[in-house]
Coordinates of C-alpha atoms and ligand atoms in Angstrom, one line a residue:
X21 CA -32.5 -8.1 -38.8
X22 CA -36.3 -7.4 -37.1
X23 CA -37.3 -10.5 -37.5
X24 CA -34.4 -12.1 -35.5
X25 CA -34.7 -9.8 -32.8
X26 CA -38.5 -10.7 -32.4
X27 CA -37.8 -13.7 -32.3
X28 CA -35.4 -13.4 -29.2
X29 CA -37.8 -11.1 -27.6
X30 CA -40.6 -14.0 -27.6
X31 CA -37.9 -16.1 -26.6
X32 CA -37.0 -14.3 -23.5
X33 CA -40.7 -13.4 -22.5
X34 CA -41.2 -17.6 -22.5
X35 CA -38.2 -18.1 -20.3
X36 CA -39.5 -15.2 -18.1
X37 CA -42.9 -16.9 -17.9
X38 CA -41.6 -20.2 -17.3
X39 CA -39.6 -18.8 -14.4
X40 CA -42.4 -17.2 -12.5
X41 CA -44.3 -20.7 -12.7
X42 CA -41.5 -22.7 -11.6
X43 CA -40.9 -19.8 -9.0
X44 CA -44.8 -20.0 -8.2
X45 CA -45.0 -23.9 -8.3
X46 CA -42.0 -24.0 -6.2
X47 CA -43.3 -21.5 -3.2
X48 CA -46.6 -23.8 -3.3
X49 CA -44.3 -27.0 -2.7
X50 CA -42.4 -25.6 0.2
X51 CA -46.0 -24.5 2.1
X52 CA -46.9 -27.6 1.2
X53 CA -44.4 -30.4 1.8
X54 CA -41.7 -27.8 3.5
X55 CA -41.4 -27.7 7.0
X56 CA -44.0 -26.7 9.4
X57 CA -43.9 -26.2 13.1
X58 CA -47.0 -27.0 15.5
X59 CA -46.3 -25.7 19.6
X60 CA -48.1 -26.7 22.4
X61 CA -48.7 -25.5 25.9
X62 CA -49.8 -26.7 29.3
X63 CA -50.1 -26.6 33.2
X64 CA -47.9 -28.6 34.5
X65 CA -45.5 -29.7 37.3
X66 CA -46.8 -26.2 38.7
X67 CA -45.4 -24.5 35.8
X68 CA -45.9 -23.5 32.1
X69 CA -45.1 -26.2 29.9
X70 CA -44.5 -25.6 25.9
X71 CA -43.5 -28.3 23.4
X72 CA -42.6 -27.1 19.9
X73 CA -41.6 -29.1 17.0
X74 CA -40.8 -28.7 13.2
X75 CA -41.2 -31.2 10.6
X76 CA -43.0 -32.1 7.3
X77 CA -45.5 -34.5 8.2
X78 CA -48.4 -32.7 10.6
X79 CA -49.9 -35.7 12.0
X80 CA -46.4 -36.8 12.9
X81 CA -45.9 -33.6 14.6
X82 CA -49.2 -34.0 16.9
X83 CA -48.1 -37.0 17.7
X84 CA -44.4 -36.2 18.8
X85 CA -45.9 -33.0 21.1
X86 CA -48.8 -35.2 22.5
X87 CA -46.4 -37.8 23.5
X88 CA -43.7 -35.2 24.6
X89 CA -46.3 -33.2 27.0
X90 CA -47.2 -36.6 28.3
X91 CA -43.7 -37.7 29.2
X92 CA -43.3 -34.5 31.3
X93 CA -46.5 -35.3 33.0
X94 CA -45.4 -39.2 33.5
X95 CA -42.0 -37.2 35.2
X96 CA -43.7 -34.9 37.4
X97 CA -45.7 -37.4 38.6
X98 CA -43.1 -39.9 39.0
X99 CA -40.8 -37.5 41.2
X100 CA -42.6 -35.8 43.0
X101 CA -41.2 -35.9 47.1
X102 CA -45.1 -36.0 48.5
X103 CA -46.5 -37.9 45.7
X104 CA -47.7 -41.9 45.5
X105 CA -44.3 -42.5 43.5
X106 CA -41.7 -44.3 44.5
X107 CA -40.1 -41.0 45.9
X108 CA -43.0 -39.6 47.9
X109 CA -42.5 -43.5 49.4
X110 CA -38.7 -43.1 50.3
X111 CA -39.6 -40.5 52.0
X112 CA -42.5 -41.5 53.6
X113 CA -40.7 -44.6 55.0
X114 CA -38.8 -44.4 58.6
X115 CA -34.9 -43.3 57.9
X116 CA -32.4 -45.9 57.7
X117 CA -35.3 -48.5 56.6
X118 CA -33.6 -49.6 52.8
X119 CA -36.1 -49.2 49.6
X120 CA -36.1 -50.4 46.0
X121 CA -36.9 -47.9 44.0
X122 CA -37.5 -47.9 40.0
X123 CA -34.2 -47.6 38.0
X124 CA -34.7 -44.2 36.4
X125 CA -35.7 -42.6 39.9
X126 CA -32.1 -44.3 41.2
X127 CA -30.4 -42.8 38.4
X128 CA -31.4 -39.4 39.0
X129 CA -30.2 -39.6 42.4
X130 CA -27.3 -41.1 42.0
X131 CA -26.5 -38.2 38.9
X132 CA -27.8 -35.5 41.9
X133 CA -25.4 -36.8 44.3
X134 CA -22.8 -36.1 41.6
X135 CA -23.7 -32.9 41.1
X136 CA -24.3 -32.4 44.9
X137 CA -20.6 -33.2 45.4
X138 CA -19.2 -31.1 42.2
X139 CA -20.7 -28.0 44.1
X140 CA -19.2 -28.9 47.1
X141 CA -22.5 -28.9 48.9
X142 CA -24.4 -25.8 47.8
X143 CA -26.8 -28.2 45.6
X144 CA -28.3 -30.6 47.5
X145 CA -31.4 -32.9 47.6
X146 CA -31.5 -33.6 51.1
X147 CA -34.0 -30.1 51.8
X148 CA -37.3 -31.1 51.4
X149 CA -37.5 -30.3 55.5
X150 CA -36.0 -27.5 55.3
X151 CA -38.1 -26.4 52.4
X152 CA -41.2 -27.4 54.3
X153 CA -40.4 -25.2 57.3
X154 CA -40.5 -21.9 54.8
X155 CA -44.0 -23.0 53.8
X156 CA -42.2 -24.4 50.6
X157 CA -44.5 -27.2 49.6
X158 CA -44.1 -28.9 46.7
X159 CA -47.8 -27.4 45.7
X160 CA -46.9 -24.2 47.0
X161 CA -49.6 -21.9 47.1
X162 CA -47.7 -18.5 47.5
X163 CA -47.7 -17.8 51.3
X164 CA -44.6 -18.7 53.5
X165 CA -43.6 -18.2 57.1
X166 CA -40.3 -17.1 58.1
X167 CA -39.1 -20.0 60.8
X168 CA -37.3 -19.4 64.3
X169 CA -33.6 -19.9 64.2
X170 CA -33.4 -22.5 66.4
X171 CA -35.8 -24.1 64.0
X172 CA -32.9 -23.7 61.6
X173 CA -30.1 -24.2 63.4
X174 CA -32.0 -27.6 64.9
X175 CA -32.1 -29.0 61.3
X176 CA -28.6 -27.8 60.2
X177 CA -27.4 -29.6 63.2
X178 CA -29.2 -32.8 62.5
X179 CA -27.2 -35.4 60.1
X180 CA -28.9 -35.8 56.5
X181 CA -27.9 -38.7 54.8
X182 CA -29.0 -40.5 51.6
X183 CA -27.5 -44.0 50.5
X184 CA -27.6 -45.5 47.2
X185 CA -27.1 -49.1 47.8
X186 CA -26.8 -51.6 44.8
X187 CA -29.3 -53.8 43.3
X188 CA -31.6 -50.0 42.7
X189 CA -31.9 -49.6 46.8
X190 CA -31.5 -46.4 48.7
X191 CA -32.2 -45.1 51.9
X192 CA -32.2 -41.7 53.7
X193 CA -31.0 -41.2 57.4
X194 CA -31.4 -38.5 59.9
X195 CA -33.4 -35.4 58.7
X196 CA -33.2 -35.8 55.0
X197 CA -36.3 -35.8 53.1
X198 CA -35.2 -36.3 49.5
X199 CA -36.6 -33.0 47.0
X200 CA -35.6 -33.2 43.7
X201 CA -37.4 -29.9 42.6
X202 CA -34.1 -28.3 41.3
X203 CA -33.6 -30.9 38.8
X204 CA -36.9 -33.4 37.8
X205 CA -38.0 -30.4 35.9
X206 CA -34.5 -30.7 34.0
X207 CA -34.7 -34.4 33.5
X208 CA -38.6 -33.9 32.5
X209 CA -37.3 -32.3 29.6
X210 CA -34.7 -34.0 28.2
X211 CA -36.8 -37.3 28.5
X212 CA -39.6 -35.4 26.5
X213 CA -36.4 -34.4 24.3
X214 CA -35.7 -37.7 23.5
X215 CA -39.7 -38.9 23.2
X216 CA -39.8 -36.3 20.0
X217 CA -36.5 -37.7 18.8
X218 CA -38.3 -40.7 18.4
X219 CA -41.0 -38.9 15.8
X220 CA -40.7 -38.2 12.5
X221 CA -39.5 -34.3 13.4
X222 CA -36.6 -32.2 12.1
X223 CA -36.0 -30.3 15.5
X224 CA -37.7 -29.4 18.6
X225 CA -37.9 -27.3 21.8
X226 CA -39.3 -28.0 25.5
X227 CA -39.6 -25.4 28.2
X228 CA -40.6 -26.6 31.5
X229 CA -41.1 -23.4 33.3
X230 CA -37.3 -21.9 32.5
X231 CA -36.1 -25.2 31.9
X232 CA -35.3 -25.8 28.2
X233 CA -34.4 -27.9 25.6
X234 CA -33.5 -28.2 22.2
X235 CA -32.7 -30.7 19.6
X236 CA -32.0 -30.4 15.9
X237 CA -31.9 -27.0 14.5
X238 CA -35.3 -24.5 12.9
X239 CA -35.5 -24.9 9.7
X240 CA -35.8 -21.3 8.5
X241 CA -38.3 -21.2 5.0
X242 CA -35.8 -19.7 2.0
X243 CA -37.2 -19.4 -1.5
X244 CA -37.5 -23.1 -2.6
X245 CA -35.7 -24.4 0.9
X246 CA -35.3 -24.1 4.2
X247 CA -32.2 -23.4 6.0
X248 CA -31.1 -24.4 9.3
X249 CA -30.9 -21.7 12.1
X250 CA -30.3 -22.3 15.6
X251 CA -32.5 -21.7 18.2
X252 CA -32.6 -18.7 20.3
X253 CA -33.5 -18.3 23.5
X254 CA -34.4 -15.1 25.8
X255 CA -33.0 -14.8 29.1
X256 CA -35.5 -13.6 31.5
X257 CA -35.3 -9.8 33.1
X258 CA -35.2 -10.9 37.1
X259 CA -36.5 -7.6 37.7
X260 CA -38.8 -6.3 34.8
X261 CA -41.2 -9.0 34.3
X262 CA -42.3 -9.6 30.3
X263 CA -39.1 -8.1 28.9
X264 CA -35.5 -10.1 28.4
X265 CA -32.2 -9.5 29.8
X266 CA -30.4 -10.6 26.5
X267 CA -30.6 -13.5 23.6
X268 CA -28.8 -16.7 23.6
X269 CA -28.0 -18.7 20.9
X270 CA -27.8 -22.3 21.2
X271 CA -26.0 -25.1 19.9
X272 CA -28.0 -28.1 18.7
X273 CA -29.4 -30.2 21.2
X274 CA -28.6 -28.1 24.5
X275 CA -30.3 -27.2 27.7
X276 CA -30.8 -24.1 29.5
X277 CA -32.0 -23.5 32.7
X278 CA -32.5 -20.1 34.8
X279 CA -32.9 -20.3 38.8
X280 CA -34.3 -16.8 40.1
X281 CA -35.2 -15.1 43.3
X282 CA -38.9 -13.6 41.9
X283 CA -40.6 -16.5 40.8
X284 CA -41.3 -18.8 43.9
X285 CA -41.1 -15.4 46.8
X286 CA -43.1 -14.3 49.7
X287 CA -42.1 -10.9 51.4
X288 CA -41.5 -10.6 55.2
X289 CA -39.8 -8.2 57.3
X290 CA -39.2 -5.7 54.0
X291 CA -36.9 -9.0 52.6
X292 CA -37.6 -11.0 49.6
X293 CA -37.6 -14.5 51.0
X294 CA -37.4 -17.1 48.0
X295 CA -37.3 -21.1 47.7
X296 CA -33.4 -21.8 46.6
X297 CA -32.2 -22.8 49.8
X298 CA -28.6 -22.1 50.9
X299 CA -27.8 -25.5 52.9
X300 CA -25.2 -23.9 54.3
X301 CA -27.4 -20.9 56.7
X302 CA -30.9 -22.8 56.0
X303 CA -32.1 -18.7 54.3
X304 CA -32.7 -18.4 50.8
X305 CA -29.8 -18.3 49.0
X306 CA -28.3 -14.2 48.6
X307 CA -25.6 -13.0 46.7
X308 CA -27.2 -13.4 42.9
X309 CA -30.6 -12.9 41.8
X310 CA -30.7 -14.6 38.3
X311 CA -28.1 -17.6 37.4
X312 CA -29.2 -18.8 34.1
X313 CA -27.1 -22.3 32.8
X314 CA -26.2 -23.7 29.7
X315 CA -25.4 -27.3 29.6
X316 CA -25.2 -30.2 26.8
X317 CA -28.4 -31.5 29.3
X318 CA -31.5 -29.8 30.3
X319 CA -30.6 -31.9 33.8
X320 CA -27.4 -30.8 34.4
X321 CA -28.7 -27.1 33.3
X322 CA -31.6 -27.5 36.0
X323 CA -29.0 -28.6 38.7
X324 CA -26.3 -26.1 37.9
X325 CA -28.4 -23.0 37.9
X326 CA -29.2 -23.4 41.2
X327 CA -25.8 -24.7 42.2
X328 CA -24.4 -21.6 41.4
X329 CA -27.6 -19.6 42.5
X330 CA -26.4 -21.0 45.5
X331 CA -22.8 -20.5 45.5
X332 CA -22.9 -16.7 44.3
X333 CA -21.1 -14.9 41.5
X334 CA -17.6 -15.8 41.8
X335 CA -17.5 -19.3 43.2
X336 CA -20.4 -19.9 40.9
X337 CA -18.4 -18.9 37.7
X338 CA -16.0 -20.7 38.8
X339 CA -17.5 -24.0 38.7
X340 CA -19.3 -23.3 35.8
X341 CA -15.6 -22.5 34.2
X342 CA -14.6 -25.9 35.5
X343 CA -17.2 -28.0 33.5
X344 CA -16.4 -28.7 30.1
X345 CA -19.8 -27.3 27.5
X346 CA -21.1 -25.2 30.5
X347 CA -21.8 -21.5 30.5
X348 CA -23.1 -19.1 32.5
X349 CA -25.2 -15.6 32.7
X350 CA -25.5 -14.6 36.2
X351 CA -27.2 -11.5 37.6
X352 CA -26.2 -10.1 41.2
X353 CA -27.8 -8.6 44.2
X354 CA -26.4 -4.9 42.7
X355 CA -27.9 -6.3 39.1
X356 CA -24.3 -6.3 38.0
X357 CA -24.2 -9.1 34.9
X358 CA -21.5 -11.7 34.9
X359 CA -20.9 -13.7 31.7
X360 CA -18.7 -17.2 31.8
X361 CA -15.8 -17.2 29.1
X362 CA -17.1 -19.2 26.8
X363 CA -20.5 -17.1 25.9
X364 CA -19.1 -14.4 23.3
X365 CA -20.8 -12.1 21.5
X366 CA -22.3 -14.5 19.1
X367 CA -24.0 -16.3 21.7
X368 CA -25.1 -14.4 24.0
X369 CA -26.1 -10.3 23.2
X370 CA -27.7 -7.8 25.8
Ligands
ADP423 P1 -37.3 -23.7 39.6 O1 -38.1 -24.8 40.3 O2 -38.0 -22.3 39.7 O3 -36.9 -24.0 38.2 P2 -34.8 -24.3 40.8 O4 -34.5 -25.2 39.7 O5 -33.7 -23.4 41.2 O6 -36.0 -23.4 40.5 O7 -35.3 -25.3 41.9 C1 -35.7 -24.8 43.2 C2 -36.3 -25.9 44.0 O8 -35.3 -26.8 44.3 C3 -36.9 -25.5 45.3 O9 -38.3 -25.3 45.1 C4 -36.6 -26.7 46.2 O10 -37.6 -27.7 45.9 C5 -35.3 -27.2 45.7 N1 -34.1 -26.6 46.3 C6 -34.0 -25.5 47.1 N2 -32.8 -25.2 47.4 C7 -32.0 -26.2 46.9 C8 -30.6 -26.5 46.9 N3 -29.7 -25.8 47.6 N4 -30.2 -27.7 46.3 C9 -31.1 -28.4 45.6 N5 -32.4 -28.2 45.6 C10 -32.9 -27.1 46.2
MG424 MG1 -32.7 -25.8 38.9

């Protein structure tokens, strides 16, 4: 009868109506208790720093990326091979004279003496001389001068020794001056990692100049909720600046690192003379041109990108194929790409 089916109609039209508002009340929860993401960005370490984190609470998160960019700070600080820290002091004191150093600056030598010895020599700490003579400072200021080969060949022939003794002691003999430039950046950003782990924050990403980080995953706004994605990275071009090479997707809470030959360069003599060493001739490194790293640590990321930056594309790959949860996107001299085994399709597109 009519009546009935007026009666269903207004029926419907309230269920409609009460949809929309709980639609419309919901959508104004979610911007305002949902997830929100605050990113900041700084000089420092002589690179482009950028802390990102996600969470509910926005005084928690300008707390979490205050404190983060201040850890990296604290870092640089702390290693740098020139600086008043305790390893501008090693090196500053006569070789073979034994020094107590803090225990975090003794841990990351001891872990880049491991990772010296995994690549069978290619990364090593032991350079800063050797970075000095290509006009390499640590506050580099984008000149360089090519040195004589007997310059070389007289620090290649010299021994370079560092000694971790117990009770936090080390010392360095015969021409080593200790540079941990391929891998405080690393450590700088998992301690920063760890400083917004200690915030009330969902997920987070630091980037110290190429080196990155993640932990947790983005929380992606859907509707009423938000659903976990993980993060994405882009792999720089190494030879069109501003555009990316290819995605990578990453898995919660890993690092990434990328060594290249065309951000720390000078030119000389028509070659492209850049600051990853090979320890091997005392030259910049040749063979690949990009070596980006994936790694359950933005340390061992830092280190192993320019281990294998070092090492070139097949011995390179092959100790990246070695390690357990490391992968590899390399670019050669020819810009041929080569891709480690465990990157598929679903992480990692170009
Ligand atoms: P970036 O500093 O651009 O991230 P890397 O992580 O590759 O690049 O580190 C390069 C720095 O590491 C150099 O500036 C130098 O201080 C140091 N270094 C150069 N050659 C080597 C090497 N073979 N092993 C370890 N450290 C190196
Ligand atoms: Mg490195």
């Amino acid at each position: 009868c009519p009546k009935g089916v007026a009666v269903r109609r207004r029926r419907i039209q309230g269920a409609v109506l009460l949809g929309v508002a709980v639609l419309a009340l919901g959508l104004v929860l979610v911007a305002w208790l949902g997830p929100q993401s605050l990113e900041r960005q700084r000089l420092l370490l002589g690179t482009f720093v950028q802390v990102k984190a996600y969470g509910a609470d926005p005084e928690a998160l300008e707390r979490a990326v205050a404190d983060a960019i201040a850890e990296v700070e604290r870092v640089g600080q702390a290693f740098s091979r020139v600086g008043p820290g305790a390893l501008g002091a090693l090196n500053r004191a006569a070789p073979g004279e034994a020094m107590a150093l803090p225990q975090e600056v003794w841990d990351l030598l001891e872990r880049a003496q491991a990772l010296g010895a995994q690549s069978g020599g290619a990364f090593d700490v032991k350079l800063g001389a050797l970075a000095d003579l290509w006009g390499f400072a640590e506050d580099w200021d984008g000149t360089g001068r090519v040195p004589d080969q007997a310059e070389i060949d007289a620090f290649l022939a010299a021994p370079r020794g560092l000694e971790l003794l117990p009770g936090g002691r080390a010392r360095r003999l015969g021409a080593a001056t200790i540079d941990l430039g391929a891998i405080a950046k690393g450590h700088a950003v998992d301690r920063a990692i760890a400083v917004l782990r200690q915030h009330a924050v969902q997920a987070g990403l630091v980037n110290a100049g190429g080196n990155v980080r993640v932990f947790g995953q983005v929380p992606e706004p859907v509707l009423f909720w938000s659903v976990p994605r993980p993060f994405q990275v882009g792999v720089q071009h190494p030879r069109r600046p501003g555009e990316v090479l290819g995605g990578l997707t990453l898995e919660a809470g890993q690092g990434v690192a990328t060594s290249g030959d065309y951000q720390r360069y000078f030119e000389a003599d028509g070659l492209r003379h850049h600051h990853v060493l090979d320890p091997r001739t005392g030259r910049p490194a040749r063979g690949l041109i990009s070596s980006t790293v994936v790694a359950p640590t933005a340390t061992e990321a830092d280190a192993l990108s320019t281990a294998t930056f070092v090492l070139g594309p097949q011995a390179g790959l092959a100790l990246v194929e070695a390690l357990p949860g490391v992968e590899a996107v390399l670019v050669d001299a020819d810009g041929r790409i080569w891709v480690s085994s465990g990157l598929d399709a679903a992480r990692f597109t170009f």
